[in-house]
mmCIF file of C-alpha atoms in Angstrom:
data_model
loop_
_atom_site.group_PDB
_atom_site.id
_atom_site.type_symbol
_atom_site.label_atom_id
_atom_site.label_comp_id
_atom_site.label_asym_id
_atom_site.label_seq_id
_atom_site.Cartn_x
_atom_site.Cartn_y
_atom_site.Cartn_z
ATOM 1 C CA MET A 1 2.645 -53.838 27.557
ATOM 2 C CA GLY A 2 3.569 -51.560 24.824
ATOM 3 C CA GLY A 3 6.204 -53.564 23.633
ATOM 4 C CA LEU A 4 8.661 -51.936 26.230
ATOM 5 C CA SER A 5 10.985 -54.753 27.618
ATOM 6 C CA THR A 6 11.099 -55.139 31.630
ATOM 7 C CA GLY A 7 14.555 -52.954 31.469
ATOM 8 C CA ASP A 8 12.817 -50.144 29.865
ATOM 9 C CA ARG A 9 10.331 -49.826 31.956
ATOM 10 C CA LEU A 10 12.728 -49.485 34.906
ATOM 11 C CA SER A 11 14.405 -46.361 32.469
ATOM 12 C CA PRO A 12 13.159 -42.444 32.305
ATOM 13 C CA GLY A 13 13.456 -42.523 28.725
ATOM 14 C CA ALA A 14 10.908 -44.954 28.097
ATOM 15 C CA ALA A 15 7.670 -43.060 29.193
ATOM 16 C CA ARG A 16 4.738 -43.311 26.601
ATOM 17 C CA GLN A 17 1.389 -41.226 26.756
ATOM 18 C CA PRO A 18 -1.482 -43.430 26.312
ATOM 19 C CA ALA A 19 -5.147 -41.884 26.018
ATOM 20 C CA GLU A 20 -6.929 -44.739 27.901
ATOM 21 C CA LEU A 21 -5.451 -47.149 30.033
ATOM 22 C CA ARG A 22 -7.009 -51.086 30.113
ATOM 23 C CA VAL A 23 -6.823 -52.298 33.307
ATOM 24 C CA ALA A 24 -7.851 -56.033 33.717
ATOM 25 C CA VAL A 25 -8.810 -55.927 37.545
ATOM 26 C CA LEU A 26 -9.071 -59.215 39.526
ATOM 27 C CA GLY A 27 -10.660 -59.183 43.006
ATOM 28 C CA GLY A 28 -10.211 -62.262 44.099
ATOM 29 C CA ASP A 29 -11.131 -63.927 47.582
ATOM 30 C CA GLY A 30 -11.839 -62.796 50.794
ATOM 31 C CA VAL A 31 -10.595 -59.356 51.412
ATOM 32 C CA GLY A 32 -8.946 -59.170 47.887
ATOM 33 C CA PRO A 33 -12.090 -57.371 46.273
ATOM 34 C CA GLU A 34 -12.603 -54.914 48.877
ATOM 35 C CA VAL A 35 -9.053 -53.589 48.977
ATOM 36 C CA THR A 36 -9.143 -53.471 44.728
ATOM 37 C CA ALA A 37 -12.205 -51.576 44.764
ATOM 38 C CA THR A 38 -10.269 -48.978 46.864
ATOM 39 C CA ALA A 39 -7.563 -49.275 44.881
ATOM 40 C CA MET A 40 -9.039 -48.558 41.453
ATOM 41 C CA GLN A 41 -10.790 -45.537 42.687
ATOM 42 C CA VAL A 42 -7.376 -43.926 43.756
ATOM 43 C CA LEU A 43 -6.021 -45.002 40.282
ATOM 44 C CA ALA A 44 -9.181 -43.563 38.427
ATOM 45 C CA ALA A 45 -8.421 -40.234 40.332
ATOM 46 C CA ALA A 46 -4.631 -40.313 39.421
ATOM 47 C CA VAL A 47 -4.815 -40.709 35.965
ATOM 48 C CA GLY A 48 -8.153 -38.660 35.916
ATOM 49 C CA ASP A 49 -5.962 -35.770 36.777
ATOM 50 C CA GLU A 50 -3.415 -36.727 34.002
ATOM 51 C CA GLY A 51 -6.084 -36.377 31.126
ATOM 52 C CA VAL A 52 -5.728 -39.635 30.698
ATOM 53 C CA GLY A 53 -8.916 -42.177 30.515
ATOM 54 C CA LEU A 54 -9.070 -45.988 32.506
ATOM 55 C CA ARG A 55 -10.989 -49.152 31.229
ATOM 56 C CA LEU A 56 -11.335 -51.514 33.631
ATOM 57 C CA ASP A 57 -12.298 -54.604 33.057
ATOM 58 C CA ASP A 58 -13.784 -57.043 36.060
ATOM 59 C CA ARG A 59 -13.237 -60.983 35.722
ATOM 60 C CA PRO A 60 -12.976 -63.562 38.480
ATOM 61 C CA VAL A 61 -10.344 -65.656 39.654
ATOM 62 C CA GLY A 62 -9.019 -67.880 42.425
ATOM 63 C CA TRP A 63 -11.984 -69.680 44.762
ATOM 64 C CA THR A 64 -14.636 -67.437 43.418
ATOM 65 C CA ALA A 65 -13.854 -68.538 39.711
ATOM 66 C CA VAL A 66 -13.790 -72.017 40.917
ATOM 67 C CA LEU A 67 -17.389 -71.695 42.568
ATOM 68 C CA GLU A 68 -18.623 -69.264 38.993
ATOM 69 C CA GLU A 69 -16.667 -71.311 36.455
ATOM 70 C CA GLY A 70 -15.115 -74.169 37.660
ATOM 71 C CA SER A 71 -11.433 -73.227 36.999
ATOM 72 C CA PRO A 72 -9.262 -70.714 39.466
ATOM 73 C CA LEU A 73 -8.202 -69.264 36.278
ATOM 74 C CA PRO A 74 -11.163 -69.392 33.591
ATOM 75 C CA ASP A 75 -10.026 -68.730 29.899
ATOM 76 C CA GLN A 76 -11.940 -65.675 29.677
ATOM 77 C CA THR A 77 -10.215 -64.184 32.728
ATOM 78 C CA LEU A 78 -6.959 -65.417 31.496
ATOM 79 C CA ARG A 79 -7.723 -63.654 27.811
ATOM 80 C CA ALA A 80 -8.752 -60.375 29.332
ATOM 81 C CA CYS A 81 -5.184 -59.936 31.426
ATOM 82 C CA ILE A 82 -3.572 -60.896 28.345
ATOM 83 C CA ASP A 83 -5.341 -58.261 26.297
ATOM 84 C CA ALA A 84 -4.761 -55.555 28.782
ATOM 85 C CA ASP A 85 -2.266 -53.067 29.334
ATOM 86 C CA ALA A 86 -1.942 -54.230 33.326
ATOM 87 C CA VAL A 87 -3.388 -56.422 35.753
ATOM 88 C CA PHE A 88 -4.418 -55.425 39.446
ATOM 89 C CA LEU A 89 -4.922 -58.463 41.692
ATOM 90 C CA GLY A 90 -7.035 -57.895 44.775
ATOM 91 C CA ALA A 91 -5.702 -61.672 46.752
ATOM 92 C CA VAL A 92 -7.168 -65.681 45.847
ATOM 93 C CA GLY A 93 -7.184 -67.979 48.910
ATOM 94 C CA HIS A 94 -10.236 -69.388 50.996
ATOM 95 C CA PRO A 95 -10.521 -72.276 53.721
ATOM 96 C CA ASP A 96 -12.951 -74.294 51.690
ATOM 97 C CA ALA A 97 -10.338 -74.891 48.745
ATOM 98 C CA HIS A 98 -8.365 -77.251 51.452
ATOM 99 C CA GLY A 99 -8.542 -80.250 50.340
ATOM 100 C CA GLN A 100 -9.144 -79.444 46.631
ATOM 101 C CA PRO A 101 -7.661 -81.514 43.700
ATOM 102 C CA ARG A 102 -4.680 -79.230 42.789
ATOM 103 C CA GLU A 103 -5.882 -78.094 39.783
ATOM 104 C CA LEU A 104 -8.910 -76.309 41.956
ATOM 105 C CA LEU A 105 -6.775 -74.796 44.262
ATOM 106 C CA PRO A 106 -6.992 -70.811 43.945
ATOM 107 C CA GLU A 107 -2.962 -70.829 44.230
ATOM 108 C CA THR A 108 -2.479 -73.193 41.226
ATOM 109 C CA GLY A 109 -4.625 -70.589 39.129
ATOM 110 C CA LEU A 110 -2.433 -67.743 40.502
ATOM 111 C CA LEU A 111 0.992 -69.508 39.299
ATOM 112 C CA ALA A 112 -0.702 -70.651 35.816
ATOM 113 C CA LEU A 113 -1.429 -67.006 35.584
ATOM 114 C CA ARG A 114 2.099 -65.026 36.482
ATOM 115 C CA LYS A 115 3.580 -68.381 34.395
ATOM 116 C CA ALA A 116 0.983 -67.369 31.142
ATOM 117 C CA LEU A 117 2.169 -63.483 31.785
ATOM 118 C CA ASP A 118 5.574 -64.290 31.635
ATOM 119 C CA CYS A 119 6.236 -62.196 35.196
ATOM 120 C CA TRP A 120 9.797 -63.514 36.045
ATOM 121 C CA ALA A 121 10.723 -60.499 38.444
ATOM 122 C CA ASN A 122 8.729 -59.375 41.414
ATOM 123 C CA LEU A 123 9.633 -56.174 42.959
ATOM 124 C CA ARG A 124 8.432 -55.613 46.674
ATOM 125 C CA PRO A 125 9.329 -52.423 48.341
ATOM 126 C CA VAL A 126 9.841 -52.223 51.762
ATOM 127 C CA ARG A 127 9.777 -48.778 52.863
ATOM 128 C CA VAL A 128 9.059 -47.704 56.525
ATOM 129 C CA PRO A 129 7.728 -43.993 56.346
ATOM 130 C CA PRO A 130 8.249 -42.093 59.497
ATOM 131 C CA PRO A 131 4.684 -41.947 60.497
ATOM 132 C CA LEU A 132 5.048 -46.131 60.793
ATOM 133 C CA VAL A 133 7.880 -46.417 62.950
ATOM 134 C CA GLY A 134 6.277 -46.884 65.544
ATOM 135 C CA ALA A 135 3.736 -49.262 64.276
ATOM 136 C CA SER A 136 6.438 -51.684 63.387
ATOM 137 C CA ALA A 137 7.464 -55.018 65.111
ATOM 138 C CA LEU A 138 11.220 -53.647 65.842
ATOM 139 C CA ARG A 139 12.583 -50.922 67.990
ATOM 140 C CA ALA A 140 12.480 -47.730 66.189
ATOM 141 C CA GLU A 141 16.168 -46.849 66.473
ATOM 142 C CA ARG A 142 16.759 -49.974 63.965
ATOM 143 C CA VAL A 143 13.779 -49.809 61.514
ATOM 144 C CA ARG A 144 13.971 -45.992 61.257
ATOM 145 C CA GLY A 145 15.083 -45.545 57.769
ATOM 146 C CA THR A 146 14.331 -49.132 56.373
ATOM 147 C CA ASP A 147 14.210 -48.605 52.436
ATOM 148 C CA VAL A 148 14.842 -52.352 51.200
ATOM 149 C CA MET A 149 13.676 -53.240 47.372
ATOM 150 C CA ILE A 150 13.470 -57.116 47.849
ATOM 151 C CA LEU A 151 13.573 -58.662 43.887
ATOM 152 C CA ARG A 152 12.219 -61.941 43.926
ATOM 153 C CA GLU A 153 12.620 -64.467 40.608
ATOM 154 C CA LEU A 154 9.092 -65.202 40.191
ATOM 155 C CA GLY A 155 9.102 -67.462 37.097
ATOM 156 C CA GLY A 156 11.437 -70.821 38.169
ATOM 157 C CA GLY A 157 12.588 -72.782 41.271
ATOM 158 C CA LEU A 158 10.620 -75.257 43.270
ATOM 159 C CA TYR A 159 7.363 -73.475 42.407
ATOM 160 C CA TYR A 160 7.517 -74.593 38.766
ATOM 161 C CA GLY A 161 10.612 -76.863 38.432
ATOM 162 C CA GLU A 162 9.729 -80.863 37.188
ATOM 163 C CA PRO A 163 9.579 -83.705 38.149
ATOM 164 C CA ARG A 164 7.140 -82.793 41.170
ATOM 165 C CA GLY A 165 4.626 -85.021 42.410
ATOM 166 C CA GLU A 166 3.912 -87.879 45.235
ATOM 167 C CA ALA A 167 4.365 -91.203 44.686
ATOM 168 C CA ASP A 168 4.417 -94.361 47.448
ATOM 169 C CA GLY A 169 4.178 -92.243 50.481
ATOM 170 C CA ARG A 170 6.916 -89.468 49.271
ATOM 171 C CA ALA A 171 6.578 -86.109 47.937
ATOM 172 C CA PHE A 172 8.818 -84.619 46.066
ATOM 173 C CA ASN A 173 9.498 -80.875 44.126
ATOM 174 C CA THR A 174 12.503 -79.753 42.134
ATOM 175 C CA MET A 175 14.705 -76.737 42.323
ATOM 176 C CA VAL A 176 15.679 -75.945 38.797
ATOM 177 C CA TYR A 177 17.350 -72.752 37.137
ATOM 178 C CA GLY A 178 19.001 -72.018 34.290
ATOM 179 C CA GLU A 179 21.905 -69.722 33.830
ATOM 180 C CA ASP A 180 19.879 -67.355 31.688
ATOM 181 C CA GLU A 181 17.066 -67.038 33.846
ATOM 182 C CA VAL A 182 19.916 -66.022 37.193
ATOM 183 C CA ARG A 183 21.549 -63.602 34.612
ATOM 184 C CA ARG A 184 18.348 -61.673 33.863
ATOM 185 C CA MET A 185 17.441 -61.387 37.506
ATOM 186 C CA ALA A 186 21.135 -59.962 38.601
ATOM 187 C CA ALA A 187 20.711 -57.567 35.421
ATOM 188 C CA LEU A 188 17.589 -56.059 36.783
ATOM 189 C CA ALA A 189 18.832 -55.944 40.294
ATOM 190 C CA LEU A 190 22.120 -53.858 38.758
ATOM 191 C CA ALA A 191 19.672 -51.710 37.278
ATOM 192 C CA LEU A 192 17.321 -50.912 40.049
ATOM 193 C CA ALA A 193 20.484 -50.642 42.544
ATOM 194 C CA ARG A 194 21.743 -47.605 39.771
ATOM 195 C CA GLY A 195 18.763 -45.663 40.698
ATOM 196 C CA ARG A 196 18.749 -46.375 44.247
ATOM 197 C CA ARG A 197 21.878 -46.420 46.740
ATOM 198 C CA LYS A 198 24.126 -48.872 44.313
ATOM 199 C CA ARG A 199 24.443 -52.005 46.526
ATOM 200 C CA VAL A 200 22.976 -55.436 45.813
ATOM 201 C CA THR A 201 23.007 -58.411 48.368
ATOM 202 C CA SER A 202 22.121 -61.592 46.540
ATOM 203 C CA VAL A 203 20.890 -64.303 48.966
ATOM 204 C CA ASP A 204 21.259 -67.700 48.532
ATOM 205 C CA LYS A 205 22.050 -71.356 50.402
ATOM 206 C CA ALA A 206 25.311 -71.704 48.663
ATOM 207 C CA ASN A 207 26.971 -73.792 51.435
ATOM 208 C CA VAL A 208 24.085 -76.622 50.630
ATOM 209 C CA LEU A 209 22.437 -75.963 47.211
ATOM 210 C CA GLU A 210 24.092 -76.764 44.150
ATOM 211 C CA VAL A 211 21.314 -74.763 42.384
ATOM 212 C CA SER A 212 22.544 -71.811 44.756
ATOM 213 C CA ARG A 213 26.087 -72.034 43.984
ATOM 214 C CA LEU A 214 25.083 -71.814 39.813
ATOM 215 C CA TRP A 215 23.103 -68.852 41.176
ATOM 216 C CA ARG A 216 26.209 -67.011 42.800
ATOM 217 C CA ARG A 217 28.700 -68.024 39.827
ATOM 218 C CA VAL A 218 26.242 -66.185 37.670
ATOM 219 C CA VAL A 219 25.553 -63.145 39.674
ATOM 220 C CA ASP A 220 29.183 -62.475 40.405
ATOM 221 C CA ARG A 221 30.049 -63.016 36.231
ATOM 222 C CA THR A 222 26.880 -60.460 35.560
ATOM 223 C CA ALA A 223 28.066 -58.059 38.039
ATOM 224 C CA ALA A 224 31.539 -58.072 36.591
ATOM 225 C CA GLU A 225 30.522 -57.333 32.972
ATOM 226 C CA GLU A 226 27.702 -54.871 33.864
ATOM 227 C CA GLY A 227 27.977 -53.411 37.299
ATOM 228 C CA GLU A 228 31.383 -52.126 37.929
ATOM 229 C CA ASP A 229 29.553 -49.371 39.713
ATOM 230 C CA ILE A 230 27.471 -51.264 41.981
ATOM 231 C CA GLU A 231 28.704 -53.137 45.083
ATOM 232 C CA VAL A 232 27.557 -56.622 45.018
ATOM 233 C CA ASP A 233 27.958 -58.863 48.165
ATOM 234 C CA HIS A 234 26.271 -62.434 48.956
ATOM 235 C CA MET A 235 24.685 -63.532 52.074
ATOM 236 C CA LEU A 236 23.126 -67.077 52.889
ATOM 237 C CA VAL A 237 18.929 -66.911 53.547
ATOM 238 C CA ASP A 238 19.468 -67.886 56.714
ATOM 239 C CA ARG A 239 21.583 -64.938 57.910
ATOM 240 C CA ALA A 240 19.597 -62.660 55.284
ATOM 241 C CA ALA A 241 16.926 -63.303 57.616
ATOM 242 C CA MET A 242 18.218 -62.440 60.874
ATOM 243 C CA GLU A 243 19.631 -59.376 59.436
ATOM 244 C CA LEU A 244 16.245 -57.865 58.267
ATOM 245 C CA VAL A 245 15.292 -58.143 61.845
ATOM 246 C CA LEU A 246 18.754 -57.179 63.260
ATOM 247 C CA ASN A 247 19.814 -54.464 60.579
ATOM 248 C CA PRO A 248 17.235 -53.960 58.253
ATOM 249 C CA THR A 249 18.544 -50.986 56.970
ATOM 250 C CA ARG A 250 21.661 -52.737 55.630
ATOM 251 C CA PHE A 251 19.876 -53.622 52.757
ATOM 252 C CA ASP A 252 19.209 -51.808 49.388
ATOM 253 C CA VAL A 253 18.389 -54.049 46.732
ATOM 254 C CA LEU A 254 17.786 -57.661 47.984
ATOM 255 C CA LEU A 255 18.112 -60.344 45.084
ATOM 256 C CA THR A 256 16.479 -64.042 45.754
ATOM 257 C CA GLU A 257 15.288 -66.596 43.707
ATOM 258 C CA ASN A 258 11.496 -67.318 44.194
ATOM 259 C CA LEU A 259 11.509 -69.606 47.435
ATOM 260 C CA PHE A 260 13.441 -67.341 49.447
ATOM 261 C CA GLY A 261 11.893 -64.521 48.253
ATOM 262 C CA ASP A 262 8.534 -65.214 49.414
ATOM 263 C CA ILE A 263 9.702 -65.731 52.758
ATOM 264 C CA LEU A 264 11.523 -63.055 53.174
ATOM 265 C CA SER A 265 9.373 -60.540 51.952
ATOM 266 C CA ASP A 266 6.693 -61.643 53.999
ATOM 267 C CA GLN A 267 8.872 -61.321 57.222
ATOM 268 C CA ALA A 268 9.699 -57.824 56.040
ATOM 269 C CA GLY A 269 6.135 -57.048 56.644
ATOM 270 C CA ALA A 270 6.772 -57.192 60.367
ATOM 271 C CA LEU A 271 9.572 -54.235 59.303
ATOM 272 C CA VAL A 272 6.451 -51.849 58.107
ATOM 273 C CA GLY A 273 4.108 -53.374 61.113
ATOM 274 C CA SER A 274 1.714 -55.233 58.451
ATOM 275 C CA LEU A 275 1.534 -57.275 55.379
ATOM 276 C CA GLY A 276 -1.224 -55.015 54.395
ATOM 277 C CA ALA A 277 1.128 -51.999 54.040
ATOM 278 C CA LEU A 278 3.422 -53.570 51.344
ATOM 279 C CA GLY A 279 2.158 -53.726 47.463
ATOM 280 C CA SER A 280 4.363 -55.545 44.316
ATOM 281 C CA ALA A 281 5.091 -55.544 41.302
ATOM 282 C CA SER A 282 5.397 -58.474 38.748
ATOM 283 C CA LEU A 283 7.363 -57.557 35.591
ATOM 284 C CA GLY A 284 8.090 -59.556 32.510
ATOM 285 C CA GLU A 285 7.932 -59.658 28.574
ATOM 286 C CA GLY A 286 3.985 -59.971 29.023
ATOM 287 C CA THR A 287 1.354 -57.937 30.921
ATOM 288 C CA ASP A 288 2.652 -56.871 34.190
ATOM 289 C CA LEU A 289 0.557 -57.752 37.460
ATOM 290 C CA TYR A 290 0.116 -55.948 40.386
ATOM 291 C CA GLU A 291 -0.833 -57.100 43.713
ATOM 292 C CA PRO A 292 -0.852 -56.163 47.693
ATOM 293 C CA VAL A 293 1.629 -58.703 49.556
ATOM 294 C CA HIS A 294 -1.157 -59.531 51.671
ATOM 295 C CA GLY A 295 -3.113 -63.087 51.612
ATOM 296 C CA SER A 296 -6.880 -63.113 51.391
ATOM 297 C CA ALA A 297 -7.758 -63.100 55.259
ATOM 298 C CA PRO A 298 -11.381 -64.404 55.057
ATOM 299 C CA ASP A 299 -11.341 -64.069 58.688
ATOM 300 C CA ILE A 300 -12.107 -60.455 58.341
ATOM 301 C CA ALA A 301 -13.835 -60.224 55.015
ATOM 302 C CA GLY A 302 -16.885 -58.347 54.788
ATOM 303 C CA LYS A 303 -15.687 -56.390 57.826
ATOM 304 C CA GLY A 304 -14.779 -53.297 56.412
ATOM 305 C CA ILE A 305 -11.430 -53.064 58.197
ATOM 306 C CA ALA A 306 -8.893 -54.525 55.591
ATOM 307 C CA ASN A 307 -5.927 -52.428 54.960
ATOM 308 C CA PRO A 308 -5.841 -51.305 51.549
ATOM 309 C CA LEU A 309 -2.381 -49.171 51.988
ATOM 310 C CA GLY A 310 -0.714 -52.130 50.270
ATOM 311 C CA ALA A 311 -3.107 -52.548 47.433
ATOM 312 C CA ILE A 312 -2.941 -48.305 46.945
ATOM 313 C CA ASP A 313 0.851 -48.882 46.898
ATOM 314 C CA SER A 314 0.293 -51.502 44.488
ATOM 315 C CA VAL A 315 -1.089 -48.561 41.836
ATOM 316 C CA ALA A 316 1.842 -46.438 42.546
ATOM 317 C CA LEU A 317 4.139 -49.059 41.358
ATOM 318 C CA MET A 318 1.654 -49.712 38.490
ATOM 319 C CA LEU A 319 1.985 -46.028 37.532
ATOM 320 C CA ARG A 320 5.586 -45.853 37.893
ATOM 321 C CA HIS A 321 6.423 -49.038 35.881
ATOM 322 C CA THR A 322 4.011 -50.142 33.669
ATOM 323 C CA PHE A 323 2.616 -46.574 32.618
ATOM 324 C CA GLN A 324 5.872 -44.103 33.265
ATOM 325 C CA MET A 325 3.537 -41.742 35.106
ATOM 326 C CA ASP A 326 5.890 -40.758 37.761
ATOM 327 C CA VAL A 327 4.119 -37.825 38.612
ATOM 328 C CA ALA A 328 0.996 -39.396 39.449
ATOM 329 C CA ALA A 329 2.773 -42.121 41.175
ATOM 330 C CA ASP A 330 4.369 -39.490 43.283
ATOM 331 C CA ARG A 331 1.395 -38.347 44.253
ATOM 332 C CA VAL A 332 -0.107 -41.052 45.228
ATOM 333 C CA GLU A 333 2.669 -42.267 47.853
ATOM 334 C CA ALA A 334 2.568 -38.799 49.138
ATOM 335 C CA ALA A 335 -0.759 -39.180 50.206
ATOM 336 C CA CYS A 336 -0.790 -42.096 51.672
ATOM 337 C CA THR A 337 2.087 -41.183 53.791
ATOM 338 C CA ALA A 338 0.381 -37.666 54.946
ATOM 339 C CA ALA A 339 -2.820 -39.797 55.750
ATOM 340 C CA LEU A 340 -0.468 -42.096 57.882
ATOM 341 C CA ALA A 341 1.062 -38.918 59.074
ATOM 342 C CA ASP A 342 -2.241 -37.584 59.869
ATOM 343 C CA GLY A 343 -2.900 -40.945 62.254
ATOM 344 C CA VAL A 344 -5.290 -42.050 59.482
ATOM 345 C CA ARG A 345 -4.665 -46.112 60.231
ATOM 346 C CA THR A 346 -6.753 -49.460 59.862
ATOM 347 C CA VAL A 347 -6.745 -51.610 62.508
ATOM 348 C CA ASP A 348 -3.605 -53.461 61.870
ATOM 349 C CA LEU A 349 -1.627 -50.191 62.201
ATOM 350 C CA ALA A 350 -3.396 -48.242 64.748
ATOM 351 C CA GLU A 351 -1.549 -47.088 67.900
ATOM 352 C CA PRO A 352 -2.668 -46.948 71.157
ATOM 353 C CA GLY A 353 -5.252 -44.330 71.268
ATOM 354 C CA GLN A 354 -5.746 -44.160 68.033
ATOM 355 C CA GLU A 355 -9.591 -45.018 66.384
ATOM 356 C CA PRO A 356 -8.962 -47.289 63.769
ATOM 357 C CA ALA A 357 -10.387 -46.513 60.301
ATOM 358 C CA SER A 358 -12.079 -48.405 57.845
ATOM 359 C CA THR A 359 -11.227 -49.463 54.803
ATOM 360 C CA THR A 360 -13.334 -46.652 53.013
ATOM 361 C CA GLU A 361 -12.284 -44.184 55.412
ATOM 362 C CA PHE A 362 -8.630 -44.790 54.798
ATOM 363 C CA MET A 363 -8.978 -44.403 50.763
ATOM 364 C CA ASP A 364 -10.912 -41.281 51.192
ATOM 365 C CA ALA A 365 -8.719 -39.626 53.402
ATOM 366 C CA VAL A 366 -5.654 -40.824 50.236
ATOM 367 C CA LEU A 367 -8.323 -39.287 47.698
ATOM 368 C CA GLU A 368 -8.594 -35.811 49.842
ATOM 369 C CA ARG A 369 -5.112 -35.580 50.331
ATOM 370 C CA MET A 370 -4.467 -36.036 46.498
ATOM 371 C CA ASP A 371 -6.403 -33.059 45.570
ATOM 372 C CA GLY A 372 -9.033 -32.307 48.290
ATOM 373 C CA ASN A 373 -11.742 -34.222 46.434
ATOM 374 C CA VAL A 374 -13.416 -37.581 47.198
ATOM 375 C CA ARG A 375 -13.890 -39.127 43.716
ATOM 376 C CA GLU A 376 -16.453 -41.538 42.798
ATOM 377 C CA PRO A 377 -15.969 -44.911 41.371
ATOM 378 C CA ALA A 378 -15.327 -45.871 37.288
ATOM 379 C CA GLU A 379 -18.704 -46.679 36.420
ATOM 380 C CA ALA A 380 -19.444 -50.069 35.480
ATOM 381 C CA MET A 381 -19.922 -51.046 31.839
ATOM 382 C CA PRO A 382 -21.602 -53.580 29.901
ATOM 383 C CA GLY A 383 -19.679 -57.163 29.824
ATOM 384 C CA GLY A 384 -18.042 -56.819 33.293
ATOM 385 C CA VAL A 385 -16.218 -53.457 31.973
ATOM 386 C CA ARG A 386 -16.188 -50.480 33.708
#
């Protein structure tokens, strides 16, 4: 995006002042379109106050795209994503896709999108704001103060390794990482930690996996060369899973490979009380991709009760990392925290005695706390652009 490298976009000195932000919007499946619509209204409000234009290009993806165009990632969708400054994705997945050929699975489209955009670093911040301490699955004294940046490698490992397949009653996948892939992740972890509490915990399975032993060696080498000011330690993934539950405040930046990061970041949803409360940023050398951590939740689609907090948090991440609009990002995050503090919760986060808010009611509460005005959605334009 804009010629800025992933490292540059984490540096305050790399700010740009775009006249118009171009965002490819992929609502996807299930509750994806619902949370995406709310997130885009918040984005429009945030950038509008900065005097910046916004152009949203709606495109199908996932099972919705299979039904409409015969592919989970149509060529026109991919082209729109490549041409955009950033991509926002709601969620993909639908029960009707079960048993379909691999090339028609919504998840196949998602993996292809990440690969095509060269998104190799996934940032999943896990913060438990004071209003949500009571909603956590853990006791308040354990979860209070939790602020973990889970940094998941996104372009390699079992998800993409070859060979893979099924033959003669057996199935196989290959976990593969090269030194360069690990080095860039380790360098990014150090850069993130430098702006936080200066601690990196690298998670692996080095007692069993050769890939993890390579991972550990390269992390140590990179830390020695670039991270003298950063405390770096290693932890086996099974212990890390336990520590996330027993002592989550011990973590600052948690660095790990693709599969382990997928599992641990979903587990971290229990710290906040719901996967619906977590956002993510996928960065690399192409267009940045933003999406809430939750799935498509088809069982509640259309009911108006999905939690848009993760989608809105993803908007804040987009403002911060792609567009370098930190003030706007701060306003979005502060408005979310204020709404939660005032007891505005969707059903997944509501505590006893609280009346659950709908998806749009939570969005309205955030918009009101941003500037006192409920904003109208961006107008649709011909060709799916709005």
